Short mmCIF file of C-alpha atoms and ligand atoms in Angstrom, two decimals:
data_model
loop_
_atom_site.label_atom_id
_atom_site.label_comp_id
_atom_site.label_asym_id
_atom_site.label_seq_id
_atom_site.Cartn_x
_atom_site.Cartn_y
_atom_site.Cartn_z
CA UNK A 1 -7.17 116.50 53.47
CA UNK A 2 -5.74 114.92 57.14
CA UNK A 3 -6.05 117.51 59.85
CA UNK A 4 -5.30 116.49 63.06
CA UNK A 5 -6.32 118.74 66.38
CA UNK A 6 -3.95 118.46 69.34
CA UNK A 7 -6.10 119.31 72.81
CA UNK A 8 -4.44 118.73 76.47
CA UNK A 9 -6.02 121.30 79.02
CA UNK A 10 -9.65 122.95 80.02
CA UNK A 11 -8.75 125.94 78.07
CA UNK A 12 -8.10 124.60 74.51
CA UNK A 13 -11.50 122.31 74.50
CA UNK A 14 -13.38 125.73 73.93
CA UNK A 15 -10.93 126.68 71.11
CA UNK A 16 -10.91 123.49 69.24
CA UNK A 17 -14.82 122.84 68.91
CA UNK A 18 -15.87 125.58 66.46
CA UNK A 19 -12.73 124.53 64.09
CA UNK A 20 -13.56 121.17 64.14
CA UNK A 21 -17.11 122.23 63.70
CA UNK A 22 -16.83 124.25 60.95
CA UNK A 23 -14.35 121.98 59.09
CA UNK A 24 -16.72 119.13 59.81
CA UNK A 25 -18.87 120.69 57.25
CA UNK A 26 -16.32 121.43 54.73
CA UNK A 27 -16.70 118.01 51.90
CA UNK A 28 -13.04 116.49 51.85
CA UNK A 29 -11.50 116.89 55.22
CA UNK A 30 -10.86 114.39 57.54
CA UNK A 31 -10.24 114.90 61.25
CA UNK A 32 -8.62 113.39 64.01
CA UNK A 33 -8.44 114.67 67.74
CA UNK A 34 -5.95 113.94 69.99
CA UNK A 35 -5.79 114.24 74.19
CA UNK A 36 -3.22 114.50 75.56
CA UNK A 37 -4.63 113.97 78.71
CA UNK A 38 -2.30 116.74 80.83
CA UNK A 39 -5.58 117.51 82.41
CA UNK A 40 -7.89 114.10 83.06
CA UNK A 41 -10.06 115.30 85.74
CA UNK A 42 -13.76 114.52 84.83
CA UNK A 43 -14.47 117.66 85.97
CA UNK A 44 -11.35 119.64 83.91
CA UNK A 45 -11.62 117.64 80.29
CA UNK A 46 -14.93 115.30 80.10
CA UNK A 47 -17.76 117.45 80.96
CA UNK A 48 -16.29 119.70 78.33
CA UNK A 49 -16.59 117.15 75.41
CA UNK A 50 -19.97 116.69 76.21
CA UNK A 51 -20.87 120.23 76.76
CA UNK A 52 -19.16 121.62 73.55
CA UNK A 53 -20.31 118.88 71.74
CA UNK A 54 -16.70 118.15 70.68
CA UNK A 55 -16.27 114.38 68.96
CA UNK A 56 -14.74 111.58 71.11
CA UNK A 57 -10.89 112.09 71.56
CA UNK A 58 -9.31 109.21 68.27
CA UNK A 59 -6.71 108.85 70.90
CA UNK A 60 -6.38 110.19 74.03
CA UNK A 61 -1.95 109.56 75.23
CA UNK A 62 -3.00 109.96 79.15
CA UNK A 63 0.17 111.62 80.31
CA UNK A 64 -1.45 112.97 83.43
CA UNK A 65 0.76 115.46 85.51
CA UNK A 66 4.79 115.88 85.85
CA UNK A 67 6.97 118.47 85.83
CA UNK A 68 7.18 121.05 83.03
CA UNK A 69 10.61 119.08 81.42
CA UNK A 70 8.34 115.47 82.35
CA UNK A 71 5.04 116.40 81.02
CA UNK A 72 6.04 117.73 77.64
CA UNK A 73 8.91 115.09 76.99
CA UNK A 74 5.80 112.45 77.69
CA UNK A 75 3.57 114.44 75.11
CA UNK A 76 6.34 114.32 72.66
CA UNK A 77 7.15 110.90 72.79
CA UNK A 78 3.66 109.73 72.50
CA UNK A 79 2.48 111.97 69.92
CA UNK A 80 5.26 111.39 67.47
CA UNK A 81 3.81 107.87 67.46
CA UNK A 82 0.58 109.42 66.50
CA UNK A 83 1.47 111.72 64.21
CA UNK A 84 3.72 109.33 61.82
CA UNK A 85 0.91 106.80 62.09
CA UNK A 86 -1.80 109.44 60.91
CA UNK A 87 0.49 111.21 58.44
CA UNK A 88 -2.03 114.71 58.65
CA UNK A 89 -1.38 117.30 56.48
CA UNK A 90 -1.86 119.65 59.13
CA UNK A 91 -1.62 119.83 62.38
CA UNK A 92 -3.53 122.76 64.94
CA UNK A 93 -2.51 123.29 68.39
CA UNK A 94 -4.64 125.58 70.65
CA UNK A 95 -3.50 128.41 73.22
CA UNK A 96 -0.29 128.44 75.29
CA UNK A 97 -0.33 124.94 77.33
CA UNK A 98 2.52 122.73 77.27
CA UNK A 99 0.37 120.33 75.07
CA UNK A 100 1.05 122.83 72.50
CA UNK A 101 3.99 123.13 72.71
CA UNK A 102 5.33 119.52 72.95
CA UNK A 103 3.36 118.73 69.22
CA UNK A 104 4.53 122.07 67.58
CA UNK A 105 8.26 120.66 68.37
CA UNK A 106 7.52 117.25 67.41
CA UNK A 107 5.58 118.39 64.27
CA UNK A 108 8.39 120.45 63.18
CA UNK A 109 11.00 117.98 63.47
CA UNK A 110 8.40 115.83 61.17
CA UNK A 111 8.24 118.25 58.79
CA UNK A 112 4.16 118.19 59.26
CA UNK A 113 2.91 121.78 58.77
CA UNK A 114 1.36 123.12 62.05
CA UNK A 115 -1.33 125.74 62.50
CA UNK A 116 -1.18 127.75 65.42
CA UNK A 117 -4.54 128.84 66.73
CA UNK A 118 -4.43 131.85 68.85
CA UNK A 119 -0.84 132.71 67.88
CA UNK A 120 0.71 136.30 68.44
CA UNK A 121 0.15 137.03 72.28
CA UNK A 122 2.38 138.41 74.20
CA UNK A 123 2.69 139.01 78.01
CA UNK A 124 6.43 139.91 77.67
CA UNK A 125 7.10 137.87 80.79
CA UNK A 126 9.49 134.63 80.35
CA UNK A 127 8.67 133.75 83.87
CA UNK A 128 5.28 132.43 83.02
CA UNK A 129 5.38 129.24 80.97
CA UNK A 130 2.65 129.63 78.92
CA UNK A 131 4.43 132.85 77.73
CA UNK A 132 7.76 130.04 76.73
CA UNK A 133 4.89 127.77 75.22
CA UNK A 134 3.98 130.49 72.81
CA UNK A 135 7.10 131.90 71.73
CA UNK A 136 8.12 128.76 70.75
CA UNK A 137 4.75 127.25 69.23
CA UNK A 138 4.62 130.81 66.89
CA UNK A 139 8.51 129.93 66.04
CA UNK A 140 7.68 126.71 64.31
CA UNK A 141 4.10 127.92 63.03
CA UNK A 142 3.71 127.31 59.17
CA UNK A 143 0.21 129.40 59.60
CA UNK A 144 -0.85 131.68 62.46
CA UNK A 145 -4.18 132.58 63.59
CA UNK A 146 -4.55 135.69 65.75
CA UNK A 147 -7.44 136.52 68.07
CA UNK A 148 -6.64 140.66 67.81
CA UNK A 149 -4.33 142.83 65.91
CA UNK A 150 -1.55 143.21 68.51
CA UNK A 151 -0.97 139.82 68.15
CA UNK A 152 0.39 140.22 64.38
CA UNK A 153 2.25 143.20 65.37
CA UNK A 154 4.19 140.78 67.90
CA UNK A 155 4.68 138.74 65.34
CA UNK A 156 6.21 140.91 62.77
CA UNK A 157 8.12 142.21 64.99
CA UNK A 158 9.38 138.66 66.03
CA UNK A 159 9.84 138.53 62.56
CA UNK A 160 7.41 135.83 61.01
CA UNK A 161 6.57 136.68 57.13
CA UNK A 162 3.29 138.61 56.91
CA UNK A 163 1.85 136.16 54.67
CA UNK A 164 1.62 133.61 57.24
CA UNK A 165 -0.06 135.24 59.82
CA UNK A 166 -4.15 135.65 59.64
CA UNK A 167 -5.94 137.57 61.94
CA UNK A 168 -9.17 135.55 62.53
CA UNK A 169 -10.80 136.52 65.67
CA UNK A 170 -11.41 135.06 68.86
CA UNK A 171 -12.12 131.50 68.64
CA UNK A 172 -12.85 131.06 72.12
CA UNK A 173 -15.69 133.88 72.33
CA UNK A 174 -17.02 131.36 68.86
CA UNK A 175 -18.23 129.06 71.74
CA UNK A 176 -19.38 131.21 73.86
CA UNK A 177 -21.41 133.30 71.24
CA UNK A 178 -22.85 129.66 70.47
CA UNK A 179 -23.62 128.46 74.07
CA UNK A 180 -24.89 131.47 76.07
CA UNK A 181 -28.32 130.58 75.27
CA UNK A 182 -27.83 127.31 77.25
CA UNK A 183 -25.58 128.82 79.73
CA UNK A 184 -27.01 127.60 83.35
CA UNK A 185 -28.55 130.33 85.37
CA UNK A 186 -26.97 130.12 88.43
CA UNK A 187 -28.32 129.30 92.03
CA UNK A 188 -27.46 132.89 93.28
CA UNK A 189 -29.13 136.44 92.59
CA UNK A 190 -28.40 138.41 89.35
CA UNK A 191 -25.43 140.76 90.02
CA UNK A 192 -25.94 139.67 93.79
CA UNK A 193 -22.21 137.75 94.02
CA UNK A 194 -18.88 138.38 92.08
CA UNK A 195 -16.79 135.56 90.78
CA UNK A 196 -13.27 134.59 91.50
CA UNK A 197 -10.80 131.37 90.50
CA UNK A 198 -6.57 131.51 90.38
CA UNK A 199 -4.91 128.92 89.13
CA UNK A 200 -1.53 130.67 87.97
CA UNK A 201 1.47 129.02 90.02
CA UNK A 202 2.75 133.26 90.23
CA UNK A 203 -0.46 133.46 92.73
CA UNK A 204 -0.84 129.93 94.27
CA UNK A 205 2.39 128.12 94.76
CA UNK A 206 3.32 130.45 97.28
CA UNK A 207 1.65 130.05 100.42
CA UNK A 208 2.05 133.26 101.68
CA UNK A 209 1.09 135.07 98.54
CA UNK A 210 -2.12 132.50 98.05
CA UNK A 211 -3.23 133.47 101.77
CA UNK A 212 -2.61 137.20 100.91
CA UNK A 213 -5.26 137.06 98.14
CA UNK A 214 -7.81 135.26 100.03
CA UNK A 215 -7.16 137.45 102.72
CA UNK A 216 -8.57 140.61 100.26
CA UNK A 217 -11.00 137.97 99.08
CA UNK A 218 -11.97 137.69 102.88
CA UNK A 219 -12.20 141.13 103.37
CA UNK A 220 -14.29 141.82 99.34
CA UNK A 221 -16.65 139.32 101.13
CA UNK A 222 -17.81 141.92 103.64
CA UNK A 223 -19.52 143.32 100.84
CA UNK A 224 -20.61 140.88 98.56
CA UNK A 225 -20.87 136.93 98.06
CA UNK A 226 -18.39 135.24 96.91
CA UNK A 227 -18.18 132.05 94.70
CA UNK A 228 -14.96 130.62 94.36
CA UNK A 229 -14.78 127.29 91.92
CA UNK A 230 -11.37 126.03 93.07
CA UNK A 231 -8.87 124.66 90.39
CA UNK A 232 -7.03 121.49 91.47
CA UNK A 233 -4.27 123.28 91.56
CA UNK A 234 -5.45 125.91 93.69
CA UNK A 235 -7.11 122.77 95.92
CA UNK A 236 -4.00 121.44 96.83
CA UNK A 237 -1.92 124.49 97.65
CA UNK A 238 -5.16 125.92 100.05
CA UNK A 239 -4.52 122.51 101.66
CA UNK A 240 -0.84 123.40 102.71
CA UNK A 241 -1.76 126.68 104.03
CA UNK A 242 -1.74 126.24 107.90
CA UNK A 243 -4.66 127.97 109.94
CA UNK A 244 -6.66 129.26 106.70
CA UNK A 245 -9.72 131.26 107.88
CA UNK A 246 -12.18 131.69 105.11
CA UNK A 247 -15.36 134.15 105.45
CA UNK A 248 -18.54 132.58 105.39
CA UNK A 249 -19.28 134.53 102.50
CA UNK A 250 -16.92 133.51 100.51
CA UNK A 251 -18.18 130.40 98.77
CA UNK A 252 -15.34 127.81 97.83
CA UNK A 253 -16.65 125.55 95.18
CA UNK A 254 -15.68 122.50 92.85
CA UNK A 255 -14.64 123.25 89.42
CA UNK A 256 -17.62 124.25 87.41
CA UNK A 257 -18.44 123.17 83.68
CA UNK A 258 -18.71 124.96 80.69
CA UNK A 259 -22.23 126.12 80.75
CA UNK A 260 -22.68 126.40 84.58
CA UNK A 261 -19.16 128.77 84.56
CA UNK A 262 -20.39 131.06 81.68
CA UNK A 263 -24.05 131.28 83.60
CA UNK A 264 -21.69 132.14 87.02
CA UNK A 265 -20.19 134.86 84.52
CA UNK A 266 -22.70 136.56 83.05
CA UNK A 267 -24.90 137.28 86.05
CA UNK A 268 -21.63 138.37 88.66
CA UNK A 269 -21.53 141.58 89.78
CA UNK A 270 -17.86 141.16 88.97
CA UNK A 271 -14.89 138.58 88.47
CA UNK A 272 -11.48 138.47 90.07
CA UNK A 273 -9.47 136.09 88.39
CA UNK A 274 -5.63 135.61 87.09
CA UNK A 275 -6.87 133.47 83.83
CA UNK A 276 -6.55 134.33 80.03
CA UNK A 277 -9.87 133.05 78.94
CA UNK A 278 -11.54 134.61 81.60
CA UNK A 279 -10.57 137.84 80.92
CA UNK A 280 -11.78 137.62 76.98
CA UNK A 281 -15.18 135.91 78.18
CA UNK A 282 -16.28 138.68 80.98
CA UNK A 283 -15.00 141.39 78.27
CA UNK A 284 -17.71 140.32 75.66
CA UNK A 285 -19.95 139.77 78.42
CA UNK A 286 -19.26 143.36 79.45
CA UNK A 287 -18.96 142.21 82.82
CA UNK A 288 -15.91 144.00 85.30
CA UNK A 289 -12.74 142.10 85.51
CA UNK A 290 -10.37 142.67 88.20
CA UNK A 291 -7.23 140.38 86.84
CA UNK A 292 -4.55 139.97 89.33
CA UNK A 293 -1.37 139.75 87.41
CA UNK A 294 1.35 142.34 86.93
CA UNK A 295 0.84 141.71 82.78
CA UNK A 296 -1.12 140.19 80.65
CA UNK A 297 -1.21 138.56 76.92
CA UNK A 298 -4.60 140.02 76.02
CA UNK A 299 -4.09 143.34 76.35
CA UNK A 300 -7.07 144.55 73.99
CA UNK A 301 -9.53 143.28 77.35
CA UNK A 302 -7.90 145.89 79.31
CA UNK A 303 -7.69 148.90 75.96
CA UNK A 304 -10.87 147.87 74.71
CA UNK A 305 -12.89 145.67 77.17
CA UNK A 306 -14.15 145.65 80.76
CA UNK A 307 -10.87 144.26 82.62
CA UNK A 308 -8.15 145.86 85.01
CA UNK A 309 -5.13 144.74 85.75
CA UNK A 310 -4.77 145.56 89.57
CA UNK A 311 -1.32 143.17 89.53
CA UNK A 312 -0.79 141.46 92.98
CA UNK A 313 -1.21 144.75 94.96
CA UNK A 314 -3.95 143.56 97.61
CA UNK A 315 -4.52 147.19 98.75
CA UNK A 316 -5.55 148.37 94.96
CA UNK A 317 -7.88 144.90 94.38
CA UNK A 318 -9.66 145.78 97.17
CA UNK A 319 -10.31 149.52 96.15
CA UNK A 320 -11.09 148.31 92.64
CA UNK A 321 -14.04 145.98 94.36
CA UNK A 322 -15.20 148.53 96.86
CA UNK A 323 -15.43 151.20 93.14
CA UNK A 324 -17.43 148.26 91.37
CA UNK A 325 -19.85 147.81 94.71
CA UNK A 326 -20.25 151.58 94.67
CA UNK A 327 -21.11 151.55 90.97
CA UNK A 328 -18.30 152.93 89.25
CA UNK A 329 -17.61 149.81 87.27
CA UNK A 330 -15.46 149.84 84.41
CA UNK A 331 -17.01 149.42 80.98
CA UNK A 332 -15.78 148.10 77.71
CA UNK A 333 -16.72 146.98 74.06
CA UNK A 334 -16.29 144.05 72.41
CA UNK A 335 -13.19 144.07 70.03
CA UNK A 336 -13.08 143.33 66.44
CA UNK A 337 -13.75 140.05 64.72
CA UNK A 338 -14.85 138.27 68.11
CA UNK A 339 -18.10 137.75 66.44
CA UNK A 340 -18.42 133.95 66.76
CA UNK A 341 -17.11 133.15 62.67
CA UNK A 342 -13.52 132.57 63.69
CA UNK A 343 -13.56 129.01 63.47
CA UNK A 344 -15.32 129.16 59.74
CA UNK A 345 -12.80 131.57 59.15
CA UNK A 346 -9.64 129.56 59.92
CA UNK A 347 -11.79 126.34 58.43
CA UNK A 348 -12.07 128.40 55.24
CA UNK A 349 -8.22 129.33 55.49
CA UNK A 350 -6.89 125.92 55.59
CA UNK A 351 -9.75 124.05 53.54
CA UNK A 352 -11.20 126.13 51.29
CA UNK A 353 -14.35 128.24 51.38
CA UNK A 354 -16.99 125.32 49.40
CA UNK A 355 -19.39 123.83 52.36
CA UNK A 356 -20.88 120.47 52.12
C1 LIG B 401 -2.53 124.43 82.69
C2 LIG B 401 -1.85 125.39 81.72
C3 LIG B 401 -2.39 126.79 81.94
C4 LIG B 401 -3.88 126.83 81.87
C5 LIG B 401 -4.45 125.83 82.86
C6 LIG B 401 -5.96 125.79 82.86
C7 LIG B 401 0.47 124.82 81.14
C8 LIG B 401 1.89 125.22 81.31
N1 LIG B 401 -0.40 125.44 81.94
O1 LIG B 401 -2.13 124.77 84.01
O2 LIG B 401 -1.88 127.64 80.95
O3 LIG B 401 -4.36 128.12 82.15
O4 LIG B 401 -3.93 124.54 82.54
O5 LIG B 401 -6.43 124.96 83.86
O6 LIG B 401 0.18 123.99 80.32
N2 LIG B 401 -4.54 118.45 88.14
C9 LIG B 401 -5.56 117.63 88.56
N3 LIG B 401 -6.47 117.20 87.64
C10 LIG B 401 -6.39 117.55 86.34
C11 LIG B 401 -5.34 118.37 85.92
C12 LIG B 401 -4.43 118.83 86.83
O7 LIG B 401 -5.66 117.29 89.73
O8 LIG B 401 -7.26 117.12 85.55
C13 LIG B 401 -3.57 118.96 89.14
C14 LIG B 401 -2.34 118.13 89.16
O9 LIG B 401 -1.96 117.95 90.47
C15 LIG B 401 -1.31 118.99 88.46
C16 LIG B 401 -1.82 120.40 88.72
O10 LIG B 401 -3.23 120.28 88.81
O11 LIG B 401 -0.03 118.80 88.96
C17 LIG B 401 -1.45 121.33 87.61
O12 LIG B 401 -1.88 120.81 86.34
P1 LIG B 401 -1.05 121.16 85.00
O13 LIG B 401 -1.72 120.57 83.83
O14 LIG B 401 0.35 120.85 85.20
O15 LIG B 401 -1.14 122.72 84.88
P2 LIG B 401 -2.30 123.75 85.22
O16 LIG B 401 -1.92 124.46 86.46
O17 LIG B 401 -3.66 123.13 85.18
#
């Protein structure tokens, strides 16, 4: 059996390494991996092969950045190339990023079956793109892998036969269950600094609303440390921001890897962030989440688990840090199934349960 893993962006490397490693020890299955390269950074994609102790990319189709319409019309014409040369019997895409996206389409129109890992999740808001990219990836899904049970109510209700959707747990927590013991203490004191990083264009591709948050960052840092690892992204809008005064507590920092991030999240005092990931990794770690977005996919972190979504009213992030500082954290429990088997149980799914 051909399986072939489609990867682009930082957040799918974590998703794809414990399928690959649990099919890896399934007797009968080959695997290929694919890059897109939509992120190509050392820094956003390498360090995380090495890390995760994912295989070597077979072929990596270096599309680099673009619009929305430029970057997934470049994945699509390159990986059709890839996919009728491989011929896999299935294919898995990972998360919401327009990687996905572009090889669910092209998949479909090949007639390949396509696995969607992490399917179901819903922020209800068309006016992110990730929440386009998954609407449309669970559309074309032949089998769909949920991290929680809202997700297959979503789909039901979207109306995708029952039969097709498996709720498998959090593949992303798989890794993180795997690698906390190597998880890189870091240089500041436990519990002595909170964590923060935006990346979504809603918070950073407007100048004013970008210098808005790190003005309540600015102010947060009157009580506590800061350490900020800074997205590209995020790099290049700070650098368009005229007259940008920063507190010297508030750390700005290069992008961090794998094990150094998850050692920055387990000892902060608390995280302010606008990511998806991020919000599943500090609620196993139990640590407080402040997320600032108006919505969110993963709503069982905020039912279940340690986050808050304080939206992008400065006024109430600011109370919710000053709450945290004075002790009153929120706490949460890890939800169902994100145990660290979700990758042997989608491997088991799609290859059968007999281990080399
Ligand atoms: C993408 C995903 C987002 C995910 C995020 C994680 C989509 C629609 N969005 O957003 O869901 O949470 O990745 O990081 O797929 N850049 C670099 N080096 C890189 C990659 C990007 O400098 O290695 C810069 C480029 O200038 C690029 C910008 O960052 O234009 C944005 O990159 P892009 O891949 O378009 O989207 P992200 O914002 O990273």
């Amino acid at each position: 059996m051909k399986i072939l893993h489609v990867v682009g962006a930082r957040p799918n490397f974590m998703k794809v390494a414990p399928v690959e490693a649990a099919l890896a020890r399934r007797a009968g299955v080959d695997q290929t991996i694919v890059h897109t390269g939509q992120h190509y950074d050392a820094a956003m994609s390498d360090v995380f092969f090495r890390q995760l102790g994912i295989p070597a990319p077979d072929f990596n189709l270096e599309v680099g950045s673009g619009s929305h319409a430029a970057q997934t019309a470049e994945i699509m014409v390159r990986i059709e190339k890839v996919i009728l040369d491989v011929r896999p019997d299935l294919v898995l895409v990972y998360g919401d990023v327009n990687s996905t996206v572009a090889a669910a389409l092209v998949c479909a129109k090949l007639l390949v079956p396509i696995g969607h890992v992490e399917a179901g999740l819903r922020s209800f808001d068309r006016t992110m793109p990730e929440e386009v990219n998954r609407v449309l990836t669970d559309r074309v899904a032949d089998l769909l892998f949920t991290p929680s049970s809202d997700g297959n109510e979503n789909l039901v209700r979207e109306g995708v036969a029952p039969e097709r959707i498996h709720l498998v747990g959090n593949v992303m927590i798989d890794t993180l269950v795997r690698l906390l013991p190597q998880a890189v203490p870091p240089p500041y004191p436990d519990k002595g600094y909170a964590l923060a990083t935006l990346h979504r264009p809603s918070n950073v591709d407007d100048p004013e609303g970008l210098g808005a948050i790190i003005g309540a960052l600015n102010r947060i840092a009157a009580g506590i440390d800061i350490v900020f690892p800074v997205h590209p992204r995020t790099r290049q809008m700070l650098g368009q921001i005229g007259g940008l005064e920063l507190s010297g507590r508030l750390h700005l920092v290069d992008p961090a890897g794998y094990l150094e991030f998850l050692g920055l999240q387990r000892h902060a005092a608390f995280i302010v962030t606008d990511s998806g990931g991020i919000q599943e990794e500090s609620t196993y770690l139990g640590v407080p989440c402040l997320t600032v977005r108006e919505n969110t996919e993963r709503p069982i972190t905020v039912t279940v688990g340690s986050n808050i979504l304080v939206g992008r009213d400065m006024a109430r992030l600011e109370a919710e840090a000053r709450k945290i500082l004075a002790g009153e954290a929120k706490s949460g429990s890890v939800p169902p199934l994100w145990d660290g088997k979700a990758g042997e149980r989608i491997a088991a799914l799609v290859a059968g349960g007999a281990q080399k």
